[in-house]
Short mmCIF file of C-alpha atoms and ligand atoms in Angstrom, two decimals:
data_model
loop_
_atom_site.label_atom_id
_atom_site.label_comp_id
_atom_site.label_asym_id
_atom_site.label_seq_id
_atom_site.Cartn_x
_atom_site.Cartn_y
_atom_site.Cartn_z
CA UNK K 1 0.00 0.00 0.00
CA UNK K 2 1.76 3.41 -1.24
CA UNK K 3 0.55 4.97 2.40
CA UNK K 4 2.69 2.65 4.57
CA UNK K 5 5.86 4.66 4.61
CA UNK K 6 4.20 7.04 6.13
CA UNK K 7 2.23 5.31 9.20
CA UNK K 8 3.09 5.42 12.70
CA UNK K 9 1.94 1.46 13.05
CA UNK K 10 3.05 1.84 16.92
CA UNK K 11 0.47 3.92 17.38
CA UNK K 12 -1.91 1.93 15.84
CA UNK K 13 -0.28 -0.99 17.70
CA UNK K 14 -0.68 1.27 20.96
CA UNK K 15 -4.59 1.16 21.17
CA UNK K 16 -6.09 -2.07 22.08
CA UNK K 17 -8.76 -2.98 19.62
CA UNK K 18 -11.02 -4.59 22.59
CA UNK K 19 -11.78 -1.22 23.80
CA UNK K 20 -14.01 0.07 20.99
CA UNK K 21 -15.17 -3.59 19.65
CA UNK K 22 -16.62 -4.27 22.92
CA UNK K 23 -20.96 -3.62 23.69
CA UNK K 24 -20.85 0.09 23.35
CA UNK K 25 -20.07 -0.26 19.34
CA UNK K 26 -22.76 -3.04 19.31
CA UNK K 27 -25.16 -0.93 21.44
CA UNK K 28 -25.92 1.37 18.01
CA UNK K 29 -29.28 0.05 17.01
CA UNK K 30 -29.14 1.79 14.01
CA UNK K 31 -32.33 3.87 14.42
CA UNK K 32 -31.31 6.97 13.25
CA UNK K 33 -32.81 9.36 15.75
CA UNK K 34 -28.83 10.76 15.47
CA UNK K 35 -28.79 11.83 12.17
CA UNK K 36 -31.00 14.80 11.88
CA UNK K 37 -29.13 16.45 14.61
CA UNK K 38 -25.93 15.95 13.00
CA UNK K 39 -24.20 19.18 11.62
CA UNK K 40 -21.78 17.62 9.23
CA UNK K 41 -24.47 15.18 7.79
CA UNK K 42 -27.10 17.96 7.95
CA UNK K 43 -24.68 19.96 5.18
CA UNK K 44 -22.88 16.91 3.66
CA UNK K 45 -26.05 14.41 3.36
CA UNK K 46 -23.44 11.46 3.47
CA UNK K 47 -24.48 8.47 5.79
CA UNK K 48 -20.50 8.52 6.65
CA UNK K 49 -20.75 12.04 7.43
CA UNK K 50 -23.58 11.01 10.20
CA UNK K 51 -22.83 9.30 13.71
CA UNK K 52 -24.59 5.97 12.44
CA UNK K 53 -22.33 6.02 9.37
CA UNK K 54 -19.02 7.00 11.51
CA UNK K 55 -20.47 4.08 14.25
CA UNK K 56 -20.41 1.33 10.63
CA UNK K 57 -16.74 2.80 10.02
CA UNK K 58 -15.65 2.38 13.94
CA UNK K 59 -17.03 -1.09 13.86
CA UNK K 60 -15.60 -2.01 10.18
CA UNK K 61 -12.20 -0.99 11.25
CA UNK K 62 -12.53 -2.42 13.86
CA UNK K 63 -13.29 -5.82 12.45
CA UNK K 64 -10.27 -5.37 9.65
CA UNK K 65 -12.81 -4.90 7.20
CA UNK K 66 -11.67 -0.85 6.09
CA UNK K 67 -8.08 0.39 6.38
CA UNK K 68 -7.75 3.07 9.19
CA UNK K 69 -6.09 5.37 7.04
CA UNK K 70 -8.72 5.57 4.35
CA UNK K 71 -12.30 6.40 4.17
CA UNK K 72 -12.22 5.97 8.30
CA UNK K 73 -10.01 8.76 9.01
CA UNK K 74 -11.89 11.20 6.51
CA UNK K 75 -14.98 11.24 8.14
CA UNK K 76 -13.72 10.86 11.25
CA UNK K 77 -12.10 13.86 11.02
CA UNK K 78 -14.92 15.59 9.60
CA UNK K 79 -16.36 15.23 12.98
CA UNK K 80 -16.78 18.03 14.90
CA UNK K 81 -16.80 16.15 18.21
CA UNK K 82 -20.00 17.97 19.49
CA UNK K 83 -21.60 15.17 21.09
CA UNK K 84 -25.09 16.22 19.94
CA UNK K 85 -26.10 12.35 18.64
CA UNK K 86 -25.20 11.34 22.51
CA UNK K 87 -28.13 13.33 23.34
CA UNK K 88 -30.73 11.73 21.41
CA UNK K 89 -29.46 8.19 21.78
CA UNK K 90 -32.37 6.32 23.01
CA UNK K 91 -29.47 3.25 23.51
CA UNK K 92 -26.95 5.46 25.22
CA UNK K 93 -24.39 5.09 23.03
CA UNK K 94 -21.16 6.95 24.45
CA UNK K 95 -20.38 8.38 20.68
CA UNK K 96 -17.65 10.72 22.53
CA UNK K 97 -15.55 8.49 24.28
CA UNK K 98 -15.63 5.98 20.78
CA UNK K 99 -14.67 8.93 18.76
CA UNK K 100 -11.85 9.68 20.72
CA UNK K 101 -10.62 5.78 20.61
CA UNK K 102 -11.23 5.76 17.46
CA UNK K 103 -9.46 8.38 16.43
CA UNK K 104 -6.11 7.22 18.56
CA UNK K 105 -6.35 4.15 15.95
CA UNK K 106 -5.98 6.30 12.69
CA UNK K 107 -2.66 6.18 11.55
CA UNK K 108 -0.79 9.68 11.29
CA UNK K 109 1.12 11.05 9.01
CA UNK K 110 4.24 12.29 9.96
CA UNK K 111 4.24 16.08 8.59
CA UNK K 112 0.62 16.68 10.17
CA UNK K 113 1.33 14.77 13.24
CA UNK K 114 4.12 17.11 13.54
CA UNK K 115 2.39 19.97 12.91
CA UNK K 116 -0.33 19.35 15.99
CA UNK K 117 2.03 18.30 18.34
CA UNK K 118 3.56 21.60 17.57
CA UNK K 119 0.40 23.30 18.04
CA UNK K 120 -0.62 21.67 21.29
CA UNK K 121 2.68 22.42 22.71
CA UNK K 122 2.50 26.20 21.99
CA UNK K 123 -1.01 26.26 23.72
CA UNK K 124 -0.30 23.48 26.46
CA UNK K 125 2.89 23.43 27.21
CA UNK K 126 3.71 25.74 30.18
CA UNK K 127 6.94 26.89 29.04
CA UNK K 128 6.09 27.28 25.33
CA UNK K 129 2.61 28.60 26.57
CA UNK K 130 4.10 31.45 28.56
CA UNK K 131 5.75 32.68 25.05
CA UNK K 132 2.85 31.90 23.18
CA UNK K 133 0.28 33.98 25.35
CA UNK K 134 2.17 36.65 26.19
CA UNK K 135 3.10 37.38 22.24
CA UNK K 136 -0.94 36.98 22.27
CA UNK K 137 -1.91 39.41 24.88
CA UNK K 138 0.74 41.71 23.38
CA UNK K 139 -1.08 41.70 19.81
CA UNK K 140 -4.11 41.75 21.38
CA UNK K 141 -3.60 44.92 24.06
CA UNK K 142 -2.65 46.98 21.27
CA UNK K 143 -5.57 46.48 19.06
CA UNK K 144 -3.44 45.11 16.23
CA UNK K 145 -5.37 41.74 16.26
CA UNK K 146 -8.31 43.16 16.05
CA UNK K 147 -7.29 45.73 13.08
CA UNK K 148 -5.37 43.38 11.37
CA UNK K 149 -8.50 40.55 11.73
CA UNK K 150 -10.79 42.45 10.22
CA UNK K 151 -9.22 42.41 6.20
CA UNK K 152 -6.89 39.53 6.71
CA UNK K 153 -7.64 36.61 4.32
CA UNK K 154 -6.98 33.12 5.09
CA UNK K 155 -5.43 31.38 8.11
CA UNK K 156 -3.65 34.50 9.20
CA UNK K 157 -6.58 36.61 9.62
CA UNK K 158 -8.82 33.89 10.84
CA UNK K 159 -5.99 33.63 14.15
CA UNK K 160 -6.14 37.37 13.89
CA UNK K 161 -10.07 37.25 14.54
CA UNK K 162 -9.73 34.17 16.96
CA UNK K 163 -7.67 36.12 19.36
CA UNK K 164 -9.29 39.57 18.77
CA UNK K 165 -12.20 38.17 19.86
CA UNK K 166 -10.56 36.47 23.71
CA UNK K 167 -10.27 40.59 24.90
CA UNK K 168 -12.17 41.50 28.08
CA UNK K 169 -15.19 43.26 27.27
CA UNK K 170 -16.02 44.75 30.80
CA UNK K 171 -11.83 45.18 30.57
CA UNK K 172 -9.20 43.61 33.05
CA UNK K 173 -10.06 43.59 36.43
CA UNK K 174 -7.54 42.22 38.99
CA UNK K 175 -9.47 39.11 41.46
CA UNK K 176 -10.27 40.76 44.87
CA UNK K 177 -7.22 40.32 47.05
CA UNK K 178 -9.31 40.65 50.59
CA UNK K 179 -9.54 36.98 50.92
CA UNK K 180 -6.09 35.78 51.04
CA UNK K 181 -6.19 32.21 49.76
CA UNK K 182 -4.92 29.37 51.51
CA UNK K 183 -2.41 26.93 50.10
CA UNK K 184 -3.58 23.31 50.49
CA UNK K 185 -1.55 22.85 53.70
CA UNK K 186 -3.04 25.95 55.35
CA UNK K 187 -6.69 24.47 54.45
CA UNK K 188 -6.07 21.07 56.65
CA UNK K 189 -5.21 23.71 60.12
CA UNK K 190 -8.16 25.93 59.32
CA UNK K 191 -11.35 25.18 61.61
CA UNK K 192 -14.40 26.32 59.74
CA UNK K 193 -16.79 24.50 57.79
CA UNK K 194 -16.67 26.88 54.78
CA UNK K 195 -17.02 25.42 51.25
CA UNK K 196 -13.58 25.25 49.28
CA UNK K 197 -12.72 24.64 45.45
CA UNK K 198 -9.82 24.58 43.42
CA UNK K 199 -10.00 26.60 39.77
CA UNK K 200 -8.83 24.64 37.10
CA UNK K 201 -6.95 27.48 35.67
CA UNK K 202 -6.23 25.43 32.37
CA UNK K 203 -4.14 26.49 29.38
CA UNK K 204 -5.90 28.99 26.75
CA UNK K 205 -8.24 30.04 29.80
CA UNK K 206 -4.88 30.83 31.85
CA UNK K 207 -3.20 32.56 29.02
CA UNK K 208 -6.22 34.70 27.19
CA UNK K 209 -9.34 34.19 29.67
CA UNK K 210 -7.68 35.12 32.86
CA UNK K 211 -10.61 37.83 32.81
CA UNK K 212 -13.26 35.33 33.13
CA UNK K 213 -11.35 33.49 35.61
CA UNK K 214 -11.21 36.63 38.06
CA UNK K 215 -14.85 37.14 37.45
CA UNK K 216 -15.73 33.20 38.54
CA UNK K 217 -13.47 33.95 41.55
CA UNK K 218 -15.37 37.12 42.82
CA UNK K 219 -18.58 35.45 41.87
CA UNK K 220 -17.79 31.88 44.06
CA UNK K 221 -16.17 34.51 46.62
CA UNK K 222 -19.61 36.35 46.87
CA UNK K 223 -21.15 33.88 47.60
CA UNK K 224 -19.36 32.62 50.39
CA UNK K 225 -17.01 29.95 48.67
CA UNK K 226 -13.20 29.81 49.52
CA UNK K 227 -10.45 28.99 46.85
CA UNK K 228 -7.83 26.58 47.58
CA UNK K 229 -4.47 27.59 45.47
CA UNK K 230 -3.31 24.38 43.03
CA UNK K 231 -0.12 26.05 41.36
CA UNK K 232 0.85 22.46 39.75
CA UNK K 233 -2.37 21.52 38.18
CA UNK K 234 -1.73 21.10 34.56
CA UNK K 235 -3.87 21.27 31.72
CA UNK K 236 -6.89 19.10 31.16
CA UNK K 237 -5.92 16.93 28.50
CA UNK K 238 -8.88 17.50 26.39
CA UNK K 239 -6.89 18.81 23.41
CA UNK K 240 -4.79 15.63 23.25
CA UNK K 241 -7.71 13.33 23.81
CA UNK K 242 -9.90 15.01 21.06
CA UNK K 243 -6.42 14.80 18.44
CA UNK K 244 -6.24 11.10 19.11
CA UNK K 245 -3.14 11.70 21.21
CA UNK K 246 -4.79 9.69 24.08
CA UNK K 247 -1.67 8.73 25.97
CA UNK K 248 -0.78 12.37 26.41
CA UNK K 249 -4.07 12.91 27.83
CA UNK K 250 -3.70 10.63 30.27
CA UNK K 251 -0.84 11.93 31.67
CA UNK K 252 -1.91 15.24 32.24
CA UNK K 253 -5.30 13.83 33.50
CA UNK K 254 -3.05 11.64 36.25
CA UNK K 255 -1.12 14.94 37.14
CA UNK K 256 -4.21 16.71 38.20
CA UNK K 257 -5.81 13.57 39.94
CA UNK K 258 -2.76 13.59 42.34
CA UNK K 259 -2.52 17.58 42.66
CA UNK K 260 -6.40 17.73 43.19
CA UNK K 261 -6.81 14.71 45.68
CA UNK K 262 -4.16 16.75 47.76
CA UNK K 263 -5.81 19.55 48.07
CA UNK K 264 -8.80 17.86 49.53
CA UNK K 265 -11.16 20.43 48.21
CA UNK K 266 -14.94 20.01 47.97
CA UNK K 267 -15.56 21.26 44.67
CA UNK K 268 -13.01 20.95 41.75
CA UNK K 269 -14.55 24.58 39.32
CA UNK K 270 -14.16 25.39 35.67
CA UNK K 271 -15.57 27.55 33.60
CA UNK K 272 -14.57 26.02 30.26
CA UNK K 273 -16.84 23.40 29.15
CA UNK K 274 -14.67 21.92 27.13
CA UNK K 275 -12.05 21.68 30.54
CA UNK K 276 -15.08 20.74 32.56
CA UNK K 277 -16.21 18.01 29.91
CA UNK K 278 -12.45 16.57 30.04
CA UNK K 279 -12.28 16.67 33.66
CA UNK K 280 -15.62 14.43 34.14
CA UNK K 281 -14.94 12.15 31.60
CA UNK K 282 -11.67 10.96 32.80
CA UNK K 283 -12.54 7.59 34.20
CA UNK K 284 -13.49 6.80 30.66
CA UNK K 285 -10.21 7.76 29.69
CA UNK K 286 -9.25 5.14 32.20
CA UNK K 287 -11.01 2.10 31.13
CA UNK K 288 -7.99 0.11 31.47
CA UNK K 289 -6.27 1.02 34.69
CA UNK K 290 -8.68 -0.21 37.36
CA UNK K 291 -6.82 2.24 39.99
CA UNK K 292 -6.22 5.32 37.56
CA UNK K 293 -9.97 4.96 36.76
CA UNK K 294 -11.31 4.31 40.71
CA UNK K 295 -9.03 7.96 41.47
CA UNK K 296 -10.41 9.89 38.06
CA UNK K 297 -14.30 8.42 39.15
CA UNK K 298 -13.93 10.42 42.38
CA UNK K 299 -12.50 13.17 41.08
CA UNK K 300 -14.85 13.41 38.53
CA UNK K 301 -17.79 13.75 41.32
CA UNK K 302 -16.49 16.78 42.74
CA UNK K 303 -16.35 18.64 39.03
CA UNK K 304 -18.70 21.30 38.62
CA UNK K 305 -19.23 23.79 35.50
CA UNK K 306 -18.90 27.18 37.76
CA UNK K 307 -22.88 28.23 36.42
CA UNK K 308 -23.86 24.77 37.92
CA UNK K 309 -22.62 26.08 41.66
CA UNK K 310 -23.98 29.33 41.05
CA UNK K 311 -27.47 28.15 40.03
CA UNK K 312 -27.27 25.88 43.18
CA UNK K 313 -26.29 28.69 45.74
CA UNK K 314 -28.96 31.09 44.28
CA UNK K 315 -31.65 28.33 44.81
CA UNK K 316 -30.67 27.51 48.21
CA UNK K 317 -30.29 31.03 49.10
CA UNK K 318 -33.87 32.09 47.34
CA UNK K 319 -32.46 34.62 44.65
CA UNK K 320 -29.99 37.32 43.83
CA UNK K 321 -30.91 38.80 47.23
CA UNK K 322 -29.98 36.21 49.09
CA UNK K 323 -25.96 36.93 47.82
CA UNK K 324 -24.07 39.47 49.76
CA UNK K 325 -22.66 42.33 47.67
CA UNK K 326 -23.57 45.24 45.42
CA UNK K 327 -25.74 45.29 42.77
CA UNK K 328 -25.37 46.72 38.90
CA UNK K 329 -28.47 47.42 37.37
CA UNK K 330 -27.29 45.66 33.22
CA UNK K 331 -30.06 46.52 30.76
CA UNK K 332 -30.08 44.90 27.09
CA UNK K 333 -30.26 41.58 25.56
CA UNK K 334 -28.71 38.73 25.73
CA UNK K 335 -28.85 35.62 23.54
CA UNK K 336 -27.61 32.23 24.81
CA UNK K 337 -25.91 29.95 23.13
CA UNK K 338 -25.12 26.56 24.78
CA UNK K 339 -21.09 25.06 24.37
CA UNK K 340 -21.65 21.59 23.25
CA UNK K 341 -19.32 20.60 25.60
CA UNK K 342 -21.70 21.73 28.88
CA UNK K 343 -24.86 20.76 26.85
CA UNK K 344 -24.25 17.56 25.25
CA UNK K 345 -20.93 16.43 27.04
CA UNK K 346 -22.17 17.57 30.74
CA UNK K 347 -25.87 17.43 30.38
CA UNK K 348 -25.55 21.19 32.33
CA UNK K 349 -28.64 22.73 29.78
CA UNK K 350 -30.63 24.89 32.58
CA UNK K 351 -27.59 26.85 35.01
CA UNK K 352 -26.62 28.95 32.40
CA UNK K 353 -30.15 30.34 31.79
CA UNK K 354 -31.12 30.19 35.17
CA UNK K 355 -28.25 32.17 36.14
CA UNK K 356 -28.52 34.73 34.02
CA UNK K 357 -32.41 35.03 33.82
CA UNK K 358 -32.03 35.89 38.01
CA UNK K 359 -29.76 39.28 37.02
CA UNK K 360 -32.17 41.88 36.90
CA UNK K 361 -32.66 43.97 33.50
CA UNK K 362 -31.46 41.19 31.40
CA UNK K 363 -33.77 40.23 28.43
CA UNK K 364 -32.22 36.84 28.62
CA UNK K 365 -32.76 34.21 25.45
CA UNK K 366 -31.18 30.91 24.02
CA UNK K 367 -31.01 31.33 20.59
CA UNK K 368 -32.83 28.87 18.16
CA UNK K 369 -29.83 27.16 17.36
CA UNK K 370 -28.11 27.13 20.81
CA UNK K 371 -27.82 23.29 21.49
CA UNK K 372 -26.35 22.98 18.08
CA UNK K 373 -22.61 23.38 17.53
CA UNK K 374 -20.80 26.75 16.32
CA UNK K 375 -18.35 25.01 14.53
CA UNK K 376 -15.33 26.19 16.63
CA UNK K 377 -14.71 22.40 18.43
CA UNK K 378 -11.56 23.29 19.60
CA UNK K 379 -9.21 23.26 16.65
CA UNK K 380 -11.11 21.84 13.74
CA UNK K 381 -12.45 25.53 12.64
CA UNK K 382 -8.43 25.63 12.03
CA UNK K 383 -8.24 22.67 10.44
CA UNK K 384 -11.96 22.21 8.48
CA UNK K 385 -12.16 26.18 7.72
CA UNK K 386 -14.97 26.17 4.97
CA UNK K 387 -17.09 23.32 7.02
CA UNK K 388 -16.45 25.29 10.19
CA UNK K 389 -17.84 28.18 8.16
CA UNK K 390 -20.57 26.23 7.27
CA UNK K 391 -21.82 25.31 10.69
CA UNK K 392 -21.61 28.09 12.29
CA UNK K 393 -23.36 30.51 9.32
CA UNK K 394 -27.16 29.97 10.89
CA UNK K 395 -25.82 31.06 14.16
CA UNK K 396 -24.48 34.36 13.00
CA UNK K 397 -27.54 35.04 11.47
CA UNK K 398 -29.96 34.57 14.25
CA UNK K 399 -27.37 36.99 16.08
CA UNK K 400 -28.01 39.34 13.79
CA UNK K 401 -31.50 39.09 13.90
CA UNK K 402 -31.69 38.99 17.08
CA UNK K 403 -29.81 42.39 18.23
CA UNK K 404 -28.41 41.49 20.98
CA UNK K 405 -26.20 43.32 23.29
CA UNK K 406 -24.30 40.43 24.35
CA UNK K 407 -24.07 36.59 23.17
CA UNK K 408 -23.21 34.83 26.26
CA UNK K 409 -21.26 31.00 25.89
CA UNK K 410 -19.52 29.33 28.56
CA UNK K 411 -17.02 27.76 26.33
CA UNK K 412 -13.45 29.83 25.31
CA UNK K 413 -13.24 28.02 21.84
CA UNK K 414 -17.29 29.37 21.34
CA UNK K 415 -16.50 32.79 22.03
CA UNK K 416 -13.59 33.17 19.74
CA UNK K 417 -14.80 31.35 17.07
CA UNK K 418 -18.18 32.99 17.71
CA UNK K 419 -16.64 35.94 17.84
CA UNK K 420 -14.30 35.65 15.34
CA UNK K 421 -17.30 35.41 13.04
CA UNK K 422 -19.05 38.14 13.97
CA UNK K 423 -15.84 40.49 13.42
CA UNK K 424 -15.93 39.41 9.69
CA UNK K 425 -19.14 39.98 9.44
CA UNK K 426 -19.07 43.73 10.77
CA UNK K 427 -21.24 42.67 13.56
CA UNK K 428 -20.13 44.57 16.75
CA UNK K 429 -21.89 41.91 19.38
CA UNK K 430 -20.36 41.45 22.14
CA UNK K 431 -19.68 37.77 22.85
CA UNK K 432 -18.95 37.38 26.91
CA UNK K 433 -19.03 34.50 29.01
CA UNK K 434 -22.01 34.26 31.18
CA UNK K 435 -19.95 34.81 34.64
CA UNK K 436 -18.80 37.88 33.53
CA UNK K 437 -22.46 39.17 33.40
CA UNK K 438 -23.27 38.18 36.49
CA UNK K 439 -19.90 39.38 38.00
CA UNK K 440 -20.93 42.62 36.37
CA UNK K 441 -24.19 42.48 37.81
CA UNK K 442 -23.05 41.77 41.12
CA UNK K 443 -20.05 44.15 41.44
S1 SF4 U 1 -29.34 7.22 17.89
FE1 SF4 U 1 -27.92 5.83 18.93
S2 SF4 U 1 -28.68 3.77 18.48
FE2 SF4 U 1 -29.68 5.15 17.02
S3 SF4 U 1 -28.31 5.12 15.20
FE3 SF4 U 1 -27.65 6.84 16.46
S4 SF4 U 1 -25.99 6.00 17.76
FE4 SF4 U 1 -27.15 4.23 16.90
S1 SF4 U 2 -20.28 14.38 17.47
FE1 SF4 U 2 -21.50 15.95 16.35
S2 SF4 U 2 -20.57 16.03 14.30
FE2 SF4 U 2 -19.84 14.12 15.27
S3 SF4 U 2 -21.29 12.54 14.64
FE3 SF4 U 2 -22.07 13.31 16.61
S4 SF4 U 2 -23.51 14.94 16.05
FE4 SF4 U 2 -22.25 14.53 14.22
#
């Protein structure tokens, strides 16, 4: 075959084929209630392009009936990862966690192997990171992202957009510094039954969304919650494990197991869904390792999207009133749109909304399309540009007709590429995550 010179066949070799020929590939009943909701087979109208077609492909290669570097790997890659068929599985079929396997098993080729380890690197490395996001946050502060975005063709301009559209909208305000916060050895002397968390501070979220970050801090601070510091947490893993590069994953995800069971926190917070969605689905990243997976299933109880704590505490307190702290009066509109990752990965669909329908003055709607992806998923609006494009044109134009002042999106890849979109389209929106809002509202 001419493609063998080029296949990593460890890698291949690497992935056990038991793990994704065993009853969750034979669970697929082939009904079809998946289809409809899938973007890439809603615009492509190819049964391969659909979850039951990519399910036939799994379970082909699986059974050495289609090469892994063919057909298999084209439309697995045209997936956008968004989980959407999980949700209308009547046979719970765990699409996510066989995509990823699946994935691990197509054989790369060297030059675009390279070329994503590269990128990864740059974003999760934290040496190469610290370069990376500072050069970021330097082209961003100066507005030359943002001017250069906006008549930029191609890949240039579309990173141009991408980080234009990370800047703070309410601007940069420093985390209160009243609370000092206690390392994890300080939290085992302290006598008080006050609720603690550690933030997963993450990669891109660390380096472009430290913003939203301060804004879940005030928020959890307001409403009584107490951070635990975990300066060697890494980040989540979720960008290797959706790439394939599953091995990597799991060695970041057994980093932060042992950092976060030290810290004996109660709540482990993010406020990326795609982090949070990585974070809960580790024991399925250890199906293997009976006690990797028994440490990732406990830590995985103790994750909570940030919107999913404050929805709780504003329930159990009876309202907005019940949360110490001033109060900003935000008028306008804001449309809603749901990360895939929180809706479809976390099964978190009401928070958000509930959250943000308790500020007053808000005119708060999901828009039409919100439990349907944007097209960013993570790196493939890089990688599938005019697909990307594809998916996410609806969305842009129920933004537009929906005049908004702000979309809200709990996700980091959703408001960039989200954002990114609107830039090139002249439309000024706003796109903010919905903790800043309510940090607004409460400051
Ligand atoms: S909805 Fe579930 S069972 Fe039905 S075809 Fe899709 S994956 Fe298979
Ligand atoms: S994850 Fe999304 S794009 Fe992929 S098959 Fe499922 S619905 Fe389609």
């Amino acid at each position: 075959m001419p493609g063998n010179a080029v296949l990593d066949v460890n890698l291949v070799e690497r992935v056990p084929q038991s793990i994704i020929t065993d009853e969750f590939l034979s669970a697929c009943v082939h009904c079809g209630f998946c289809v409809p909701v899938c973007p890439t087979w809603d615009i492509l109208r190819e049964e391969n392009d659909s979850p039951r077609g990519r399910l036939y492909l799994m379970r082909a290669e699986a059974d050495g009936r289609v090469n892994p570097a063919g057909a298999f790997s084209v439309h697995l890659g045209r997936c956008l990862g968004c989980r959407a068929c999980e949700s209308v599985c009547p046979a719970g079929v765990p699409y996510g966690h066989l995509l990823e396997r699946a994935r691990a098993r197509i054989p790369p080729r060297p030059a675009a192997r390279r070329r994503e380890r590269w990128l990864l690197s740059a974003l999760t490395n934290p040496g190469a990171g610290r370069v990376t996001y500072a050069a970021a946050r330097f082209l961003r502060s100066f507005g030359l992202a943002s001017a250069l975005g906006r008549f930029l063709p191609g890949k240039a301009g579309q990173l141009l957009r991408l980080l234009a559209a990370t800047r703070p909208v309410f601007g940069h305000t420093a985390a209160s510094t009243s609370a000092p916060t206690p390392s994890a050895d300080d939290r085992h002397s302290e006598e008080n039954d006050e609720t603690t968390y550690v933030l997963l501070t993450g990669c891109v979220m660390d380096g472009l969304f430290a913003h939203v970050h301060d804004a879940t801090r005030r928020t959890l601070a307001a409403t009584g919650y107490r951070e635990i510091e975990a300066p060697e947490q890494t980040c989540c893993g979720a960008l290797h494990a959706h790439a394939g590069l599953l091995e990597e994953a799991r060695e970041q995800a057994r980093r932060n197991i042992e950092v976060f069971e030290r810290t004996d926190c109660d709540w482990i917070v993010t406020d990326s869904a795609g982090c949070g969605a990585g974070l809960k689905d580790y024991p399925a990243w250890f199906a293997d390792e009976t006690e990797w997976r028994e440490r990732a299933e406990a830590l995985s109880k103790r994750v909570r999207d940030v919107t999913e704590i404050l929805a709780a505490e504003l329930r159990r307190s009876g309202g907005p009133d019940g949360v110490p702290g001033g109060r900003t009066v935000l008028e306008g509109r804001v449309g809603y749109d749901a990360p895939c990752h929180l809706h479809h990965g976390q099964g978190v669909t009401e928070e958000p909304l509930y959250v943000l329908r308790a500020l007053p003055g808000l005119e708060v709607e999901a828009l039409p399309s919100s439990d349907r992806c944007c097209g960013g998923a993570g790196m493939y609006n890089l990688e599938h540009p005019d697909l990307a494009a594809r998916v996410r044109a609806p969305k842009l134009a129920e933004v537009q007709r929906g005049a908004f002042d702000w979309i809200a999106t709990g996700n980091p890849g959703c408001i960039m590429y989200l954002g990114a979109g609107l830039m090139r389209s002249g439309d000024r929106t706003p796109v903010v995550h919905p903790v800043e809002l309510v940090d607004r509202a409460w400051s």
